[in-house]
Each structure stands twice: as structure tokens, then as C-alpha cells.
mmCIF file of C-alpha atoms in Angstrom:
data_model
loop_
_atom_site.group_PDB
_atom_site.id
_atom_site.type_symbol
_atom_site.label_atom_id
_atom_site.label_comp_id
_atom_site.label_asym_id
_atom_site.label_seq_id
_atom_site.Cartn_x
_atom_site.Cartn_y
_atom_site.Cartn_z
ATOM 1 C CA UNK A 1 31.421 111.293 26.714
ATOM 2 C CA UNK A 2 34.647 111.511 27.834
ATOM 3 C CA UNK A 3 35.462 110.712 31.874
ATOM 4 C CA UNK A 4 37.995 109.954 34.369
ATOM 5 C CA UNK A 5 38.429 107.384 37.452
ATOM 6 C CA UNK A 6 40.515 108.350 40.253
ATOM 7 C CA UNK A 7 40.821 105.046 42.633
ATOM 8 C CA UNK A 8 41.675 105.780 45.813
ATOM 9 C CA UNK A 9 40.366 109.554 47.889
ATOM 10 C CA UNK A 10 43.502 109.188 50.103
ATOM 11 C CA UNK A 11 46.684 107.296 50.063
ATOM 12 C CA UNK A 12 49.454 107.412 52.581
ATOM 13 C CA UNK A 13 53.196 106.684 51.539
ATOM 14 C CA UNK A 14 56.404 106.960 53.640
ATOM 15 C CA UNK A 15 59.024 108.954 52.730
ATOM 16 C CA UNK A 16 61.471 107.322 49.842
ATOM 17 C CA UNK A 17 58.453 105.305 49.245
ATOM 18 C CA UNK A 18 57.187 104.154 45.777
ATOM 19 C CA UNK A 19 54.370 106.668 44.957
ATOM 20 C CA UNK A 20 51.040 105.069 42.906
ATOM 21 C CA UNK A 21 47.845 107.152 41.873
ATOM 22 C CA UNK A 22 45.247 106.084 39.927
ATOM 23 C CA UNK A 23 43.349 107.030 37.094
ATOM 24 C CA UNK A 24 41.422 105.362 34.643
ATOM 25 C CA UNK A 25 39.424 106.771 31.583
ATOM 26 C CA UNK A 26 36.780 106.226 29.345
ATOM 27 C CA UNK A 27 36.402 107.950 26.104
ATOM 28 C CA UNK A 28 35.256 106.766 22.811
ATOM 29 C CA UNK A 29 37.991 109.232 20.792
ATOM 30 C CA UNK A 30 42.117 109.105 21.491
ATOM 31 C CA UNK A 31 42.028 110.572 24.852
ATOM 32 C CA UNK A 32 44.280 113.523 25.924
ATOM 33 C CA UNK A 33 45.069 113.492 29.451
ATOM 34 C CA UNK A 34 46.658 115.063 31.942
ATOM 35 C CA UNK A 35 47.899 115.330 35.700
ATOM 36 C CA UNK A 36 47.370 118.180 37.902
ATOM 37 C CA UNK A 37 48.613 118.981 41.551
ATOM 38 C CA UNK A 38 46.951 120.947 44.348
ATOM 39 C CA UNK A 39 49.104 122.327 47.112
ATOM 40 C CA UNK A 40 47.222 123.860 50.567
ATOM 41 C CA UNK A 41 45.518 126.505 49.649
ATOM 42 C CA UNK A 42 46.757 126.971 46.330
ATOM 43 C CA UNK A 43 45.442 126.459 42.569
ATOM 44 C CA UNK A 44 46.329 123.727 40.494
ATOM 45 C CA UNK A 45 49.570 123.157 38.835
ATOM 46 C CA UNK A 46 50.231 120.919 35.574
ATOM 47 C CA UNK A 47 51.798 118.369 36.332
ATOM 48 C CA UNK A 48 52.145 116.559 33.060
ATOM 49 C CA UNK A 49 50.219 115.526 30.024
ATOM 50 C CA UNK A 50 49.693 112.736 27.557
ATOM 51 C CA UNK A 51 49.143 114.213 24.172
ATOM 52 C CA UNK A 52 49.458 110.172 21.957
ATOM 53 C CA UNK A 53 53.627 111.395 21.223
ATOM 54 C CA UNK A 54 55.107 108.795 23.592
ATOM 55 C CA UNK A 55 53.077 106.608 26.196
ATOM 56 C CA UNK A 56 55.554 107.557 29.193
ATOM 57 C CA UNK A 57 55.299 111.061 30.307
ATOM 58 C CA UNK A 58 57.876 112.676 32.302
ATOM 59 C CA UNK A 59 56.545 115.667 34.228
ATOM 60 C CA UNK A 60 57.890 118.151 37.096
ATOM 61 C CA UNK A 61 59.384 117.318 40.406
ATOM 62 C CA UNK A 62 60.018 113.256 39.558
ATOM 63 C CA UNK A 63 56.654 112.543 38.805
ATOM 64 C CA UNK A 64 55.835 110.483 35.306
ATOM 65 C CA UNK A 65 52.633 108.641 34.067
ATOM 66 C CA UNK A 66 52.119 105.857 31.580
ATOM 67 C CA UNK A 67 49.465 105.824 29.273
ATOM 68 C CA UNK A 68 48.368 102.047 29.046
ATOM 69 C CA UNK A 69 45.750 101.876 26.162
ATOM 70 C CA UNK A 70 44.855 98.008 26.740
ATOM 71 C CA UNK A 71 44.227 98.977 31.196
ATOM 72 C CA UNK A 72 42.560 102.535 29.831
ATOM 73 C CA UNK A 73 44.913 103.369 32.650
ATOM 74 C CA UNK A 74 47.211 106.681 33.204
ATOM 75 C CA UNK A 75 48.697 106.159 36.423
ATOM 76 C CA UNK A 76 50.960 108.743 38.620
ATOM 77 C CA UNK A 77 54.009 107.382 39.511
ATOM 78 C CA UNK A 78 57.005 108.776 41.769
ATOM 79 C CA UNK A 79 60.184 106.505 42.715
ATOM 80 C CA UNK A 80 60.582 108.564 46.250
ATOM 81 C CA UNK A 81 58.119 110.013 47.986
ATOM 82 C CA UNK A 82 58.887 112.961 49.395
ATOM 83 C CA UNK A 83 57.406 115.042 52.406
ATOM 84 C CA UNK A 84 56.873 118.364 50.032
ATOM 85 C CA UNK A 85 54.488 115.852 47.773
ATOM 86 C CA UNK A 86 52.218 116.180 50.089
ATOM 87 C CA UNK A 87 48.683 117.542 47.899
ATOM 88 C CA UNK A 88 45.610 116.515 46.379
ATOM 89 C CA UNK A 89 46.139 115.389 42.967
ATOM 90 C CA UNK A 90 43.679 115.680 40.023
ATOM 91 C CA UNK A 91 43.414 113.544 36.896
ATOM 92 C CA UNK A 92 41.495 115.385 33.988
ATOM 93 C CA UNK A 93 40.994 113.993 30.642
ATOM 94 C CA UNK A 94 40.128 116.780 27.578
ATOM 95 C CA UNK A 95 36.110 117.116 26.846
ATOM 96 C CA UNK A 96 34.947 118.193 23.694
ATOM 97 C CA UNK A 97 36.073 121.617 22.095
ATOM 98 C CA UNK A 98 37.291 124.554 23.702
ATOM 99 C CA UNK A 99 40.245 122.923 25.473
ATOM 100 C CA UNK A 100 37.638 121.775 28.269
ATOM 101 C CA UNK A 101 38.540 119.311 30.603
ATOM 102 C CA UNK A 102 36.777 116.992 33.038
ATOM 103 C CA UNK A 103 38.270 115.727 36.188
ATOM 104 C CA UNK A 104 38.551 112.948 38.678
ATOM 105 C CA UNK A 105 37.225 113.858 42.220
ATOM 106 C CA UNK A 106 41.000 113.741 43.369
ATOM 107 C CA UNK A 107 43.471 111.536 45.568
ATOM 108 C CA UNK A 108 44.687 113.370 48.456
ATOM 109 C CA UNK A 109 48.637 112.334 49.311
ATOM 110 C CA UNK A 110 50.207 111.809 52.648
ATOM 111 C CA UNK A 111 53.684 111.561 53.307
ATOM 112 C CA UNK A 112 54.576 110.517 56.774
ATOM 113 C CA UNK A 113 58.151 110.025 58.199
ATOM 114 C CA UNK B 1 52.957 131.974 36.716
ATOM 115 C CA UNK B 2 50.459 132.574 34.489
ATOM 116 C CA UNK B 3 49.139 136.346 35.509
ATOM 117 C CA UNK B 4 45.729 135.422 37.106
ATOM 118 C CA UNK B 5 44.469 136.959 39.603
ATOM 119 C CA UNK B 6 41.041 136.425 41.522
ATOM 120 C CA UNK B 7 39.142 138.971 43.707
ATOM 121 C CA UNK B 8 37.985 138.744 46.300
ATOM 122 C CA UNK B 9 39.850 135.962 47.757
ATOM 123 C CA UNK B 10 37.450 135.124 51.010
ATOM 124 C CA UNK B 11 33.975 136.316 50.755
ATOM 125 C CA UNK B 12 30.977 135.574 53.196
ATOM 126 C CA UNK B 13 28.060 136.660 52.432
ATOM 127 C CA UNK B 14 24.047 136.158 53.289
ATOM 128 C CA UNK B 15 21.706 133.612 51.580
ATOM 129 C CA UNK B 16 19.662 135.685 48.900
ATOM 130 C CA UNK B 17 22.138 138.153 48.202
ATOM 131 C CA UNK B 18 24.112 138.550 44.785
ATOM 132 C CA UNK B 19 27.761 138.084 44.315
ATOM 133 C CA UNK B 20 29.964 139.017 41.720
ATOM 134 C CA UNK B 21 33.599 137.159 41.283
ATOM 135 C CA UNK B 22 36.114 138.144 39.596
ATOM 136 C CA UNK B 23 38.831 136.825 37.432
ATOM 137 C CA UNK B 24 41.883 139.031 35.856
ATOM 138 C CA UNK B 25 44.373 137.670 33.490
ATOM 139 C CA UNK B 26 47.142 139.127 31.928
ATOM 140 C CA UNK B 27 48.485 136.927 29.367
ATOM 141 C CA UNK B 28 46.010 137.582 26.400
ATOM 142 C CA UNK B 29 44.520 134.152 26.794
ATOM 143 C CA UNK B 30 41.390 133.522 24.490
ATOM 144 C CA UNK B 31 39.664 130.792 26.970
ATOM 145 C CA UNK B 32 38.774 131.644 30.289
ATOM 146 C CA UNK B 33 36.844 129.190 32.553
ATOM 147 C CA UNK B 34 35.128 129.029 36.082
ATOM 148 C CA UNK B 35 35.058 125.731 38.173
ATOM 149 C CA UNK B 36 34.051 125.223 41.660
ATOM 150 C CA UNK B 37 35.678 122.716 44.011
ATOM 151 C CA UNK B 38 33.889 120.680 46.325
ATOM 152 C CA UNK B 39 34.992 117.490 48.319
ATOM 153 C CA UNK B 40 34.169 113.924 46.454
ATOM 154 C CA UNK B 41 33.445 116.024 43.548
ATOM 155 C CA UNK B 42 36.771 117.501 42.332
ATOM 156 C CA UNK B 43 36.457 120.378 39.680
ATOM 157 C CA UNK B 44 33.412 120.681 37.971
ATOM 158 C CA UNK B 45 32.959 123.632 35.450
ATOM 159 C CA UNK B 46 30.229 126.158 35.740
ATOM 160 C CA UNK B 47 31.043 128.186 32.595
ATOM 161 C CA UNK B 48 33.458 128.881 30.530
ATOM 162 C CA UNK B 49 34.287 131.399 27.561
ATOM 163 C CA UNK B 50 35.474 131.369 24.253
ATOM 164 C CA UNK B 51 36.548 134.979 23.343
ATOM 165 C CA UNK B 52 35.256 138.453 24.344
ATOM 166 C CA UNK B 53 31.132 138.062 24.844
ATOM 167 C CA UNK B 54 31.429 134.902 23.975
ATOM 168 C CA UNK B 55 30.001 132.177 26.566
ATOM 169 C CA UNK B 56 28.575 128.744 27.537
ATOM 170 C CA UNK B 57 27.334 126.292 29.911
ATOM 171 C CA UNK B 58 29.353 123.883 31.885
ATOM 172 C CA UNK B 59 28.279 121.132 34.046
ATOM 173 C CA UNK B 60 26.845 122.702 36.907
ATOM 174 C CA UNK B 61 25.945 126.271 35.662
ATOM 175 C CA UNK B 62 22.409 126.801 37.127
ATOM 176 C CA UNK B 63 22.519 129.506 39.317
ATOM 177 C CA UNK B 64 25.071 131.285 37.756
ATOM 178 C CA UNK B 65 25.792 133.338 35.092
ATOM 179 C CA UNK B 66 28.984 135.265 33.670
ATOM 180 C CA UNK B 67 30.261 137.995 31.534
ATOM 181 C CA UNK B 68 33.404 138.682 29.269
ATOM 182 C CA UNK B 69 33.178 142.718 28.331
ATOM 183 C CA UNK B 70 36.908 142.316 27.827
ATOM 184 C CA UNK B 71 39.614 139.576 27.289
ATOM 185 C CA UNK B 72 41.274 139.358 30.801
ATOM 186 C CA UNK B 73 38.103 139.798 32.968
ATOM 187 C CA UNK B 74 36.039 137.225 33.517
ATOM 188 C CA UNK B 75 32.740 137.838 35.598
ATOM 189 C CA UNK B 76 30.893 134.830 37.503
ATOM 190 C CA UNK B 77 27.702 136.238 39.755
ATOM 191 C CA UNK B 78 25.849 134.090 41.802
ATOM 192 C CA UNK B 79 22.169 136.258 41.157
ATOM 193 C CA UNK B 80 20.884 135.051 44.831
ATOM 194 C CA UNK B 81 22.937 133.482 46.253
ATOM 195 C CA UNK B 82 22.046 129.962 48.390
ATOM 196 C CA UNK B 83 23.835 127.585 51.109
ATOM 197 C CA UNK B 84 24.666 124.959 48.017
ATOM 198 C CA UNK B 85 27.104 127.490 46.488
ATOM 199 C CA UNK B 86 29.406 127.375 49.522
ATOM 200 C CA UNK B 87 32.447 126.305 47.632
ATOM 201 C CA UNK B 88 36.006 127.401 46.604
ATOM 202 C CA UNK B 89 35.731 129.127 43.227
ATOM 203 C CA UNK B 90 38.334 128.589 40.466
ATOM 204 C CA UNK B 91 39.194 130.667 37.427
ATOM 205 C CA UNK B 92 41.425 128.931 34.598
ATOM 206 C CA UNK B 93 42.513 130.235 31.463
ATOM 207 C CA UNK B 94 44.157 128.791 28.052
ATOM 208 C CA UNK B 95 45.671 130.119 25.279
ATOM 209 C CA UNK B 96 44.276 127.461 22.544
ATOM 210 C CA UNK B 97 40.815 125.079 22.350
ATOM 211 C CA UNK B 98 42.838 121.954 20.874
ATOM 212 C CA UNK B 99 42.935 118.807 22.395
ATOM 213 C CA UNK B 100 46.371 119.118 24.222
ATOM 214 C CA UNK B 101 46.222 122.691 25.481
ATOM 215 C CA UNK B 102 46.464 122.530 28.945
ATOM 216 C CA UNK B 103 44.977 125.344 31.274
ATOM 217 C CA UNK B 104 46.314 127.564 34.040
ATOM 218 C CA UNK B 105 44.498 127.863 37.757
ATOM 219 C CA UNK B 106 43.969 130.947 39.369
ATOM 220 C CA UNK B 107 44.293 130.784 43.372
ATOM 221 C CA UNK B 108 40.985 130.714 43.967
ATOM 222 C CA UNK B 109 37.832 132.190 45.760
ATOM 223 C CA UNK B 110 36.366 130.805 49.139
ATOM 224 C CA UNK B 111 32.717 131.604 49.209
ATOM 225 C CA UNK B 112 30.737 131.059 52.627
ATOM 226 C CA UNK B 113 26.974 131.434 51.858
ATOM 227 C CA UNK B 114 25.388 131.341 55.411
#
């Protein structure tokens, strides 16, 4: 069965600070993974996604992830933080048929000044 | 946006009694899922569908049960309802089952089950 690791339930950054999120996975097929982002109150939002075309993913608003097969890592990184990153942030990894996915139990993001 | 909608969007409500979410889509998806969100537990499905009348089980379904009469409504009742189903309710929707296919969020239900 396919999972996903989020280290980490909070992590505080300053602004223009280096952003770092976790994930790991397990999964005993080619994993296809992806990002998600959680604003107040809001649904979730793609972020990005790792479908095995290139191991670095760029997705929206700065943020990338590399798929490291050897770590069974796809971290979240940002080069500068910024206040309006502030959200909870969701690693899923696809399960099975039907486009299901399973996700991480989330990192919540602070940005302070 | 992708056109999803979910009604209501705050809902309290009694132990014991039944309640019926629901989820509106307008963009002719075929897949339509429902997750709850709890904290330390992230997204965890409860059902999901796979074309009109066409369900199945997530993760965490017991409890609940759903209905697809048409492709953009998407019914998830909670029969009798109980405190353990205080949660924020999700509806997502996708356009393909492949592996890459990523899925859309509605806004999302608050359900208080006192």
C-alpha cells in the first residue's frame, strides 16, 4: 500500500527565509505524488505534482519539490518565505485506481517577521 | 476554480439525527470524492465515486453512506449522526482515474455534532 510521511506538524520560518517541508513515501509501484496547500478556511489548492517526467517540479507561487528516489523523499522547498505562505500544507501520494489519493496528516507553516 | 460548490457550509446539528451534505460540480467531472479533515489525521476519504450510481468505500466510511443520481451531485448522509463525526467535510472531484490526475477541493462543510 501506498503512504506518505509528513515530518514535522508545524514549522516556523522568517520572512526571506529558506522554506523546507517534508515528505517521505512508501510505495511498492513508481509513486505519483503531489503537493497541496490549505489557506484559512479554504479548500485545498494543487500545488504541484511529480508524475516520473523530470525529478524537480516547479509549482505555483515559488514553490518546487524534488523527487529523490534513493531518500524516498519529495520535499517542499521555497527560496523566500513569504508572510502570504502562511497554510497547512498536505503531501498526498496516488492510491490505487480511480485517481485516489492518500495524504500526510499535514505541516502547518508560520511566517513571522 | 473548478465549479464546486458545497451546501450547507456550517451545520450543527443533534447527536442521533441524520444529515445530508451536499456537493455540486459543474465541470462534468467523472470522479467525485468525500474526505473529512481532522487534526493529526489530515484527509482521509470516506467515499468516493466513479460515474453516475457508481460508488465505493474509502478509509473511514462506516457511518456513512452516499449517492450519485446525477454527475455533478454528490450526496454524503451521516444516517445518525454521533459526536465522532464532528469534522470539516470535503468534496473533491477529477476529471480522469490515472495515476497523475490530480483532484480539485471544494470549500468545505463544518459539521458540529453536539
Amino acid at each position: 500500500a501506498q503512504s506518505v510521511t509528513q515530518l514535522g506538524s508545524h514549522v516556523s520560518v522568517s520572512e526571506g527565509a529558506l522554506v523546507l517541508l517534508r515528505c517521505n513515501y512508501s510505495s511498492s509501484v513508481p509513486p505519483y505524488l503531489f503537493w497541496y496547500v490549505q489557506y484559512p478556511n479554504q479548500g485545498l489548492q494543487l500545488l504541484l505534482k511529480y508524475t516520473s517526467a523530470a525529478t524537480l517540479v516547479k509549482g505555483i507561487n515559488g514553490f518546487e519539490a524534488e523527487f529523490k528516489k534513493s531518500e524516498t523523499s519529495f520535499h517542499l522547498t521555497k527560496p523566500s518565505a513569504h508572510m502570504s505562505d502562511a497554510a497547512e500544507y498536505f503531501c498526498a501520494i496516488h492510491t490505487g485506481t480511480a485517481s485516489k489519493l492518500t495524504f500526510g496528516t499535514g505541516t502547518r507553516l508560520q511566517v513571522t517577521l | 476554480d473548478a465549479g464546486i460548490t458545497q451546501s450547507p457550509r456550517h451545520k450543527v446539528t443533534e447527536t442521533g439525527t441524520p444529515v445530508t451534505l451536499r456537493c455540486h460540480q459543474t465541470e462534468n467531472h467523472r470522479y467525485m470524492y468525500w474526505y473529512r479533515q481532522d487534526p493529526g489525521h489530515g484527509l482521509r476519504l470516506i467515499h468516493y465515486s466513479y460515474g453516475v450510481k457508481d460508488t465505493d468505500k474509502g478509509e473511514v466510511s462506516d457511518g456513512y453512506s452516499v449517492s450519485r443520481s446525477k454527475t455533478e451531485d454528490f450526496l454524503l448522509t451521516l444516517e445518525s449522526a454521533t459526536s465522532s463525526q464532528t469534522s470539516v467535510y470535503f468534496c473533491a472531484i477529477s476529471e480522469r482515474g490515472d495515476s497523475y490526475n490530480e483532484q480539485f477541493f471544494g470549500p468545505g462543510t463544518r459539521l458540529t455534532v453536539l
